PDB file of N, CA and C in Angstrom:
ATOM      1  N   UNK A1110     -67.919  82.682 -46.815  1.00 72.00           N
ATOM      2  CA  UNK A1110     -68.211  83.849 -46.003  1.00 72.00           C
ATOM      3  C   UNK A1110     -69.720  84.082 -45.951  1.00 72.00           C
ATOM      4  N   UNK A1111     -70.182  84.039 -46.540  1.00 73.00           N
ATOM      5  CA  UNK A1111     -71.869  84.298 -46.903  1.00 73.00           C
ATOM      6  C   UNK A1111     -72.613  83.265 -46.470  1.00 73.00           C
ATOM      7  N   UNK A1112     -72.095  82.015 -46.244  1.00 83.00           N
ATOM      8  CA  UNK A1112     -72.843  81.206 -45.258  1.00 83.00           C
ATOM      9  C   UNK A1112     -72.429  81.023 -43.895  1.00 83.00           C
ATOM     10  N   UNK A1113     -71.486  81.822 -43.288  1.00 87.00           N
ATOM     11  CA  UNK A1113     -71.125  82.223 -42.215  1.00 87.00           C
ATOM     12  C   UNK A1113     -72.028  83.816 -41.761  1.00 87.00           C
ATOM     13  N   UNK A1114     -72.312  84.135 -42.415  1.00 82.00           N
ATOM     14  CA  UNK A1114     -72.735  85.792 -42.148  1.00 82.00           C
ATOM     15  C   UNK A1114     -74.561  85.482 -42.211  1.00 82.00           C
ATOM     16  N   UNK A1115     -74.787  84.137 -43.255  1.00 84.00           N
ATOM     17  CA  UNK A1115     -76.007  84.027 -42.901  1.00 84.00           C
ATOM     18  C   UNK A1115     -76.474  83.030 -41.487  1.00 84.00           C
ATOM     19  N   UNK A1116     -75.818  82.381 -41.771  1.00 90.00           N
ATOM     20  CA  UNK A1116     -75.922  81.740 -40.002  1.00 90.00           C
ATOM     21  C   UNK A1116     -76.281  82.726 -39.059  1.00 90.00           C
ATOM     22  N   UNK A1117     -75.468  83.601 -39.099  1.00 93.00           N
ATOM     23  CA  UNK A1117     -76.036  84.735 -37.794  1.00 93.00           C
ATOM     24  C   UNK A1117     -76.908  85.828 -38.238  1.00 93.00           C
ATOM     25  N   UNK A1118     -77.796  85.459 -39.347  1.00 88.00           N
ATOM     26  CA  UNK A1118     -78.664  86.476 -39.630  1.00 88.00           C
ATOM     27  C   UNK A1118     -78.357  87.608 -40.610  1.00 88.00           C
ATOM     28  N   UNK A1119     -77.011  87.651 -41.120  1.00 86.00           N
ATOM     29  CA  UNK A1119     -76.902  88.747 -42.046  1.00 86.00           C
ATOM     30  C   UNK A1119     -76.957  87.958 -43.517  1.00 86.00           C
ATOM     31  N   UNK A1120     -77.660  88.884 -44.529  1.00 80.00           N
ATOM     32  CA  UNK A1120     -77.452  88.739 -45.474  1.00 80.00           C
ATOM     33  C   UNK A1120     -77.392  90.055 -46.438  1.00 80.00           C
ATOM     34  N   UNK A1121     -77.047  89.620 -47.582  1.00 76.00           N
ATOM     35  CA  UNK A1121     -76.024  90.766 -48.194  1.00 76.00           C
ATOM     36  C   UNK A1121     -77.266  91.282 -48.983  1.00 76.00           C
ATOM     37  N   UNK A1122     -77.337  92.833 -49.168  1.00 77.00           N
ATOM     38  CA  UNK A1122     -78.395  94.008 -49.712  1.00 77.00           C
ATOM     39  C   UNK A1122     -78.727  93.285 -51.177  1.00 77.00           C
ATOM     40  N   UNK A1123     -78.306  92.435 -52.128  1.00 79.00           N
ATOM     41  CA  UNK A1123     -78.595  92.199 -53.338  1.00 79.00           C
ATOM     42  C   UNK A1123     -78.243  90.499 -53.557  1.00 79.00           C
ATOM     43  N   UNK A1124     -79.165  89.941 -53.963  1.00 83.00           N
ATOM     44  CA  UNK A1124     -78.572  88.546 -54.234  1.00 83.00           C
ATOM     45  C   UNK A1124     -78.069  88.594 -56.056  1.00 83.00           C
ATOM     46  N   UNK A1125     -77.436  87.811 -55.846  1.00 89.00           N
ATOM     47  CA  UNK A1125     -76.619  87.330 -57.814  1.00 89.00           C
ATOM     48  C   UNK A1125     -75.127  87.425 -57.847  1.00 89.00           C
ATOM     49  N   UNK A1126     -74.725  87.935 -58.936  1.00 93.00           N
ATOM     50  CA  UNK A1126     -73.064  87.515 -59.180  1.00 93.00           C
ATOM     51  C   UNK A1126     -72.703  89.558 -58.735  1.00 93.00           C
ATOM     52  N   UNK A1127     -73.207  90.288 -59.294  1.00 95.00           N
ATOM     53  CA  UNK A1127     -73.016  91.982 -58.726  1.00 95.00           C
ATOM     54  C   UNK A1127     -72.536  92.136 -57.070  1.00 95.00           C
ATOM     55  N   UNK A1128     -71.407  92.527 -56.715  1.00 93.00           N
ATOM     56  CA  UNK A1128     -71.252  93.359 -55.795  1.00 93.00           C
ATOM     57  C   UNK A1128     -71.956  94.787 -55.217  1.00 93.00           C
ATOM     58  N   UNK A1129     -72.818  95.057 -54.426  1.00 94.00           N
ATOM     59  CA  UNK A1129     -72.965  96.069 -54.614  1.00 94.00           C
ATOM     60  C   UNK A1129     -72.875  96.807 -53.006  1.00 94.00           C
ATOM     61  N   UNK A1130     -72.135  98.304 -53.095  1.00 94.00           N
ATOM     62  CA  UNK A1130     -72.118  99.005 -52.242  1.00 94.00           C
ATOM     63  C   UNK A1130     -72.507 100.482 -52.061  1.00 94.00           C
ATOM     64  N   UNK A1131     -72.942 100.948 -51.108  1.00 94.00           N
ATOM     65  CA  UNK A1131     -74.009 102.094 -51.323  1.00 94.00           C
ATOM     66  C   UNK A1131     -73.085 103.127 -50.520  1.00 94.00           C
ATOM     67  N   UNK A1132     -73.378 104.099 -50.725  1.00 96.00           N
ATOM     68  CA  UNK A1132     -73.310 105.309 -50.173  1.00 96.00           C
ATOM     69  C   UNK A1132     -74.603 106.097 -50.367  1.00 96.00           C
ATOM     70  N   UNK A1133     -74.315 107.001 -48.887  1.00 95.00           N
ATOM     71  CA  UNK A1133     -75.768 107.577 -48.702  1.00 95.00           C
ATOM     72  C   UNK A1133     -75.769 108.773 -48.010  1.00 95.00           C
ATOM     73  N   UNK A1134     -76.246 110.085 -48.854  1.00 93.00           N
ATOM     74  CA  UNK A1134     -76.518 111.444 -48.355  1.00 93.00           C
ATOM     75  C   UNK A1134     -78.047 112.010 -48.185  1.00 93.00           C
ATOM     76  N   UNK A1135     -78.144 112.813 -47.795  1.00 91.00           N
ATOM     77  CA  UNK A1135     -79.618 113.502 -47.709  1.00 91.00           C
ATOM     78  C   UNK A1135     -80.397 113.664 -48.792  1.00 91.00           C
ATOM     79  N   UNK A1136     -81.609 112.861 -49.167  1.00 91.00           N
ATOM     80  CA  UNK A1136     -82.025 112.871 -50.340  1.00 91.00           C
ATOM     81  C   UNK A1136     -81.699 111.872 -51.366  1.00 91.00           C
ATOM     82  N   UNK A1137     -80.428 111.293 -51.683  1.00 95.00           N
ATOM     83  CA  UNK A1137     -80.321 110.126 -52.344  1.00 95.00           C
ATOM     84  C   UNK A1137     -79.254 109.465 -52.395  1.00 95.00           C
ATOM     85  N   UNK A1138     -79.016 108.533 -52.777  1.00 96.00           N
ATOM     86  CA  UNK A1138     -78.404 107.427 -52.402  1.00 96.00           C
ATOM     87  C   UNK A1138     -77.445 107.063 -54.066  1.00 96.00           C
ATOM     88  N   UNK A1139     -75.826 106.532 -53.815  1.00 97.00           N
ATOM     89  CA  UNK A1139     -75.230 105.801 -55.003  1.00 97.00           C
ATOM     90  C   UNK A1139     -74.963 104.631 -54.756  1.00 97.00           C
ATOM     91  N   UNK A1140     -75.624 104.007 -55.986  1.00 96.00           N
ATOM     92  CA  UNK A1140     -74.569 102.245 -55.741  1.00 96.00           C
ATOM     93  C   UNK A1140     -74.026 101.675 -56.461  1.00 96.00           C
ATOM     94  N   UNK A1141     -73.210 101.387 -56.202  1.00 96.00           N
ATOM     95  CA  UNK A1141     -71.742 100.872 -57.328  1.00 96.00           C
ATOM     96  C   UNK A1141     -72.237  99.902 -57.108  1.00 96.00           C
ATOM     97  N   UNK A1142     -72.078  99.142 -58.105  1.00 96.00           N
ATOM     98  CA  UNK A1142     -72.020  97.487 -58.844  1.00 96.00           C
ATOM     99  C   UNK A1142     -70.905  96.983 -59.688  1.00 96.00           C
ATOM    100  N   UNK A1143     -70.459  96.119 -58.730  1.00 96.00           N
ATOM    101  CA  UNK A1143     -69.271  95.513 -59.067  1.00 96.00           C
ATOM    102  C   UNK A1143     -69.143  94.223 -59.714  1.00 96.00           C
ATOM    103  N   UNK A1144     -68.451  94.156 -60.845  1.00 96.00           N
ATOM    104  CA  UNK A1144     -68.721  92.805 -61.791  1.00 96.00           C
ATOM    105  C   UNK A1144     -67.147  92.130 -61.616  1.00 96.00           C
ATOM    106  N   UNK A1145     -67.362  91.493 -60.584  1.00 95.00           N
ATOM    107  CA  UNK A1145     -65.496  90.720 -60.589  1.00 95.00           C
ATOM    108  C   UNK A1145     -65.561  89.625 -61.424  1.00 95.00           C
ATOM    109  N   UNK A1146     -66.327  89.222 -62.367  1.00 96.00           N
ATOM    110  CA  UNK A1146     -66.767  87.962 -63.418  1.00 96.00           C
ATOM    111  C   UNK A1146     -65.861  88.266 -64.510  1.00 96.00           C
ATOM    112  N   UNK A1147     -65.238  87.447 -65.479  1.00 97.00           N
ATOM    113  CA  UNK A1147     -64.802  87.568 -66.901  1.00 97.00           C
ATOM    114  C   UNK A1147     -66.084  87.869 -67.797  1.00 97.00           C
ATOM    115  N   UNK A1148     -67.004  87.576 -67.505  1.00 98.00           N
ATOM    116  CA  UNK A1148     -67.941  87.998 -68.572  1.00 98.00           C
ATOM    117  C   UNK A1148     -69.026  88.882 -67.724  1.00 98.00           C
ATOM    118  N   UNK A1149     -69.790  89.703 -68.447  1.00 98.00           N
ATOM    119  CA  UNK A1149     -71.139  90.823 -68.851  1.00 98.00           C
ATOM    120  C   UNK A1149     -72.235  90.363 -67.839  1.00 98.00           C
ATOM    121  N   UNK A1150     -72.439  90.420 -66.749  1.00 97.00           N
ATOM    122  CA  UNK A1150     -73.584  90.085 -65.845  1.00 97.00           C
ATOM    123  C   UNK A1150     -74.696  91.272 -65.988  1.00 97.00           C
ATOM    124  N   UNK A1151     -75.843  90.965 -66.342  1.00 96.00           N
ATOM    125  CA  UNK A1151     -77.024  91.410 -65.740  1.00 96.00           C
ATOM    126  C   UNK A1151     -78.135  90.956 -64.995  1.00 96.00           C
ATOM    127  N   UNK A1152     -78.643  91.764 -64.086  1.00 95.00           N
ATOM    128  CA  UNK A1152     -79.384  91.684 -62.984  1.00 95.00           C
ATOM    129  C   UNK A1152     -80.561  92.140 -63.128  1.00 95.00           C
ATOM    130  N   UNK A1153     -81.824  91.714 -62.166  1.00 94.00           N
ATOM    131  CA  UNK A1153     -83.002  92.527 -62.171  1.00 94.00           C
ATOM    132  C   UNK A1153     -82.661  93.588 -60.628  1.00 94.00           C
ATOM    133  N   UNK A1154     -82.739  94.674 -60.497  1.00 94.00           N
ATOM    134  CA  UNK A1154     -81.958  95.314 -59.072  1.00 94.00           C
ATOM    135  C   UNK A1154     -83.520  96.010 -58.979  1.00 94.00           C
ATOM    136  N   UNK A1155     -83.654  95.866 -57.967  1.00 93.00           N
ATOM    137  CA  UNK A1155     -85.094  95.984 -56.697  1.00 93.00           C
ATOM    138  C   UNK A1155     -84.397  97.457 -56.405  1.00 93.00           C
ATOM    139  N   UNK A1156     -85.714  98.692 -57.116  1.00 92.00           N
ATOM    140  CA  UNK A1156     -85.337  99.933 -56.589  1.00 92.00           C
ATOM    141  C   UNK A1156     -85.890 100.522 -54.722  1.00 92.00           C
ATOM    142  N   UNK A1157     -86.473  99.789 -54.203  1.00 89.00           N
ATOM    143  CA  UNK A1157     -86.871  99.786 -52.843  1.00 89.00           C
ATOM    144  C   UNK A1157     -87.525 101.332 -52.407  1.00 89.00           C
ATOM    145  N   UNK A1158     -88.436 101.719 -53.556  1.00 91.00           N
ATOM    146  CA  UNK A1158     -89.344 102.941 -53.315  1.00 91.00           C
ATOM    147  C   UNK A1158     -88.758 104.141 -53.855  1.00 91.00           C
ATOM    148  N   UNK A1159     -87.222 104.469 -54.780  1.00 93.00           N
ATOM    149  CA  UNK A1159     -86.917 104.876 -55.253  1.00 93.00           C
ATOM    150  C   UNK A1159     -87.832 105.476 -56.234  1.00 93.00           C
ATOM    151  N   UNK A1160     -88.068 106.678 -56.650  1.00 90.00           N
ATOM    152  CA  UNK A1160     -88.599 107.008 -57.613  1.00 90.00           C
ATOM    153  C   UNK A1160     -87.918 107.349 -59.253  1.00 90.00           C
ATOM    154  N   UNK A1161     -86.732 108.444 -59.051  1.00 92.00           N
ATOM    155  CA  UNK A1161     -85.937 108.332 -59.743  1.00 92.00           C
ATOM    156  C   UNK A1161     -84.533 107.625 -59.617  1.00 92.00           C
ATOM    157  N   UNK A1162     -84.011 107.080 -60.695  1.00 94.00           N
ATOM    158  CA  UNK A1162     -82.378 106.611 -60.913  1.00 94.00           C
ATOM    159  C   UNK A1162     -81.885 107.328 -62.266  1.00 94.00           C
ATOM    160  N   UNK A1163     -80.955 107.355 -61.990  1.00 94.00           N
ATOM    161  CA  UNK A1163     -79.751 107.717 -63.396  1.00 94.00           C
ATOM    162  C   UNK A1163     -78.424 107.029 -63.373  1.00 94.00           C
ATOM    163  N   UNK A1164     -78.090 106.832 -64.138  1.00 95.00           N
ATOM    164  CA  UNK A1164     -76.450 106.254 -64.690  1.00 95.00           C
ATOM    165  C   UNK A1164     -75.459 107.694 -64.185  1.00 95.00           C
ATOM    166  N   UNK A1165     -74.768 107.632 -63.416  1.00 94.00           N
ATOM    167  CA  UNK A1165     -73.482 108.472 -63.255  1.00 94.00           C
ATOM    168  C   UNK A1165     -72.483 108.939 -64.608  1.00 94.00           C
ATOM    169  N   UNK A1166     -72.957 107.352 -65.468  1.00 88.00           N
ATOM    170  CA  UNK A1166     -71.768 108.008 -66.187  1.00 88.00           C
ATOM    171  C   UNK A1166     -72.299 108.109 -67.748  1.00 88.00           C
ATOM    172  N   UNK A1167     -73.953 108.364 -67.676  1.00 86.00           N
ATOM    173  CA  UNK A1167     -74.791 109.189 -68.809  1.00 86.00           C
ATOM    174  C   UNK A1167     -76.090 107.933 -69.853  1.00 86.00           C
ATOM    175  N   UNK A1168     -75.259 106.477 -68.993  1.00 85.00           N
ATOM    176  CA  UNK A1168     -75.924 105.812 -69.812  1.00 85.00           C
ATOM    177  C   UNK A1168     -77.342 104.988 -69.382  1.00 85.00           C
ATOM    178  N   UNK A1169     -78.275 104.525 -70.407  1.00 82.00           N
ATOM    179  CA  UNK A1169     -79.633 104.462 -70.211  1.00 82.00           C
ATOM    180  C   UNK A1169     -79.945 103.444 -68.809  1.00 82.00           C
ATOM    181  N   UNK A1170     -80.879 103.551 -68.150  1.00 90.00           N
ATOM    182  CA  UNK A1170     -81.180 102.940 -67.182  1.00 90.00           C
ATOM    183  C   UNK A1170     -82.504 102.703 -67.953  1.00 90.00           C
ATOM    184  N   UNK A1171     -83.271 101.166 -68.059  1.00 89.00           N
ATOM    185  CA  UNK A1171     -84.278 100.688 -68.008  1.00 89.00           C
ATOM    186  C   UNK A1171     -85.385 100.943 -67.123  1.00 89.00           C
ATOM    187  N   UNK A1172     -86.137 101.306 -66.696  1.00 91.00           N
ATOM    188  CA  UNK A1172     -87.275 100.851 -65.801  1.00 91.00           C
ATOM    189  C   UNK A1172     -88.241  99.996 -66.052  1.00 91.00           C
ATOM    190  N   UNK A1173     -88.827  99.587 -65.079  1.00 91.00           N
ATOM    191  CA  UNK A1173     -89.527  98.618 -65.014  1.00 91.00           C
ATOM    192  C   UNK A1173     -90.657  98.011 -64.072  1.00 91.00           C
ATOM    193  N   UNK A1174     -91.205  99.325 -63.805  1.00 89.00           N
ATOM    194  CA  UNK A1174     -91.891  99.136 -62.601  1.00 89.00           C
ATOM    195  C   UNK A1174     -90.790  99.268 -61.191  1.00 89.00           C
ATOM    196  N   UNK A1175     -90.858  98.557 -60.340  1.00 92.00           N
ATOM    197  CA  UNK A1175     -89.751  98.553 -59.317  1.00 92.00           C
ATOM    198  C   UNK A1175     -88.827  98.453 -59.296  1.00 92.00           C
ATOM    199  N   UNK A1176     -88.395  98.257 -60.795  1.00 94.00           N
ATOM    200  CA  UNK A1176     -86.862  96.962 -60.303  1.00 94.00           C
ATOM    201  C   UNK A1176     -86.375  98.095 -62.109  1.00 94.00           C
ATOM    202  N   UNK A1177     -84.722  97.820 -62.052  1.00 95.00           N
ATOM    203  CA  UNK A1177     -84.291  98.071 -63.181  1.00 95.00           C
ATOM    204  C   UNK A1177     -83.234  96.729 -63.608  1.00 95.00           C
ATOM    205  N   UNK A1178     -83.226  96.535 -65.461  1.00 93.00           N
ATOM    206  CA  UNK A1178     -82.168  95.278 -65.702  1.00 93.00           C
ATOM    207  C   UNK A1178     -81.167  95.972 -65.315  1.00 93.00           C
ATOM    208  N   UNK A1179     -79.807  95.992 -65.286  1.00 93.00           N
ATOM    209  CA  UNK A1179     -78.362  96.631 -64.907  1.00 93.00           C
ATOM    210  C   UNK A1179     -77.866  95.207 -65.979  1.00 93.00           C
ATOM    211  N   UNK A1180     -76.831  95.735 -66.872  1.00 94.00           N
ATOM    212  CA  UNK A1180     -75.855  95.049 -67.286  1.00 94.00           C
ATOM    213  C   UNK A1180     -74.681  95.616 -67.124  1.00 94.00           C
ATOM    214  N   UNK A1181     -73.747  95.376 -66.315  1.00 96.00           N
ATOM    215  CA  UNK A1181     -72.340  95.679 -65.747  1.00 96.00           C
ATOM    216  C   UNK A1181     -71.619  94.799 -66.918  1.00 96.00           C
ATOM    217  N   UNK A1182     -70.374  94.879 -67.749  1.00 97.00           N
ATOM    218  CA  UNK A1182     -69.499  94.469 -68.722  1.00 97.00           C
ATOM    219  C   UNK A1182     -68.378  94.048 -67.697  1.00 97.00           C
ATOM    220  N   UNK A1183     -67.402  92.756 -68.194  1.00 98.00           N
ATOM    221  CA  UNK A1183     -66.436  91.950 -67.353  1.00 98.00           C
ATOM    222  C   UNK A1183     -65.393  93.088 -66.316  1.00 98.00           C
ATOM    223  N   UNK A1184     -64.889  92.845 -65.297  1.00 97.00           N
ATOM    224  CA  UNK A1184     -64.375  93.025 -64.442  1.00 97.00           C
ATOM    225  C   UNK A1184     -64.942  94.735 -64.221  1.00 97.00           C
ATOM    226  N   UNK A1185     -66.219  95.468 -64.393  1.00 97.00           N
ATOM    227  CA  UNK A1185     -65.990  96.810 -64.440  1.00 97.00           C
ATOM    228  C   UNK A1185     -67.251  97.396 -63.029  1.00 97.00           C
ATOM    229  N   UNK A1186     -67.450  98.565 -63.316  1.00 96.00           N
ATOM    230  CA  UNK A1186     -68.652  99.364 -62.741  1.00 96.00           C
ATOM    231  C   UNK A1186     -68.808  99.817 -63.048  1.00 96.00           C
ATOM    232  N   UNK A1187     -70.902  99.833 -62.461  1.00 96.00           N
ATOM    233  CA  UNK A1187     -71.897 100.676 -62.933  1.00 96.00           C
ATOM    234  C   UNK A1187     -72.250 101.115 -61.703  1.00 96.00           C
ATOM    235  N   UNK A1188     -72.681 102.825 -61.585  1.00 97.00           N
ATOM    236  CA  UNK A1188     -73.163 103.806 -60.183  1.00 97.00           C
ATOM    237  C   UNK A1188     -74.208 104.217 -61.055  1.00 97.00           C
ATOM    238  N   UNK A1189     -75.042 103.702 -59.975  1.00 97.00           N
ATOM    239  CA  UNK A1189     -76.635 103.747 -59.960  1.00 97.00           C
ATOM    240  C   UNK A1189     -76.795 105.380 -58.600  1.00 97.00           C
ATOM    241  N   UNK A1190     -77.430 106.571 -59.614  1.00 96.00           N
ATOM    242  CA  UNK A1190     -77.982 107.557 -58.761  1.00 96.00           C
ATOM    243  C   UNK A1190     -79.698 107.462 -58.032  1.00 96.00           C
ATOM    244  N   UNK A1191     -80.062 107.335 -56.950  1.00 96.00           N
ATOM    245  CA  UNK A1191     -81.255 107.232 -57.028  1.00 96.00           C
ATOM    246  C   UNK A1191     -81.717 108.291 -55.912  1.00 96.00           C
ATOM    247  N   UNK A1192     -83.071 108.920 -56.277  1.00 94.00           N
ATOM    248  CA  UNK A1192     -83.328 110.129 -55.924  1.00 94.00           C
ATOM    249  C   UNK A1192     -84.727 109.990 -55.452  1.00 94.00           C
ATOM    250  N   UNK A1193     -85.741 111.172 -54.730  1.00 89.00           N
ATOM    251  CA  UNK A1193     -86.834 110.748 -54.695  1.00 89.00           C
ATOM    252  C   UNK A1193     -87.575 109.893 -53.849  1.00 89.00           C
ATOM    253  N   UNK A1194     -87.433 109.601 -52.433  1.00 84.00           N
ATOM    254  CA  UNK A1194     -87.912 108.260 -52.100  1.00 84.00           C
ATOM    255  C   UNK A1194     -89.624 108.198 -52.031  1.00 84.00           C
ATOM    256  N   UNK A1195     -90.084 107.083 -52.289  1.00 74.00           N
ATOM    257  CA  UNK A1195     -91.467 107.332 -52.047  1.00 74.00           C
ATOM    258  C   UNK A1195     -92.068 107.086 -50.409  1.00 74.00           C
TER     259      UNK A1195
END
């Protein structure tokens, strides 16, 4: 599918093994990250002028300049809050 969708120019918001899908209101944005893997994937995820992020469900988010690590655990999700745009 993904080399069908890039043929015509689309490619998908995040490259790696993470699913990710956004939702989006006035002011900031959530994105679920989806780990359909048997094992623990982490990513470097490109905050795209974001200033603030938080974990939905209380736990630490890294920063790192632009980008945050995300480690999603086997088959689960992580919702990324991000607030602030620059």
């Amino acid at each position: 599918v993904r080399t069908m969708l890039a043929a015509v120019g689309v490619t998908p918001e995040h490259e790696g093994k993470l699913i990710v899908r956004k939702r989006v209101t006035s002011g900031k944005e959530g994105w679920f990250f989806f780990n359909p893997t048997g094992e623990a994937v982490t990513e470097k995820i490109v905050l795209n002028g974001w200033r603030r992020v938080r974990d939905l469900f209380g736990q630490p988010v890294p920063v790192a300049g632009e980008k945050v690590e995300l480690t999603v655990a086997p088959l689960d999700v992580q919702v990324l809050i991000l607030e602030e745009r620059a």
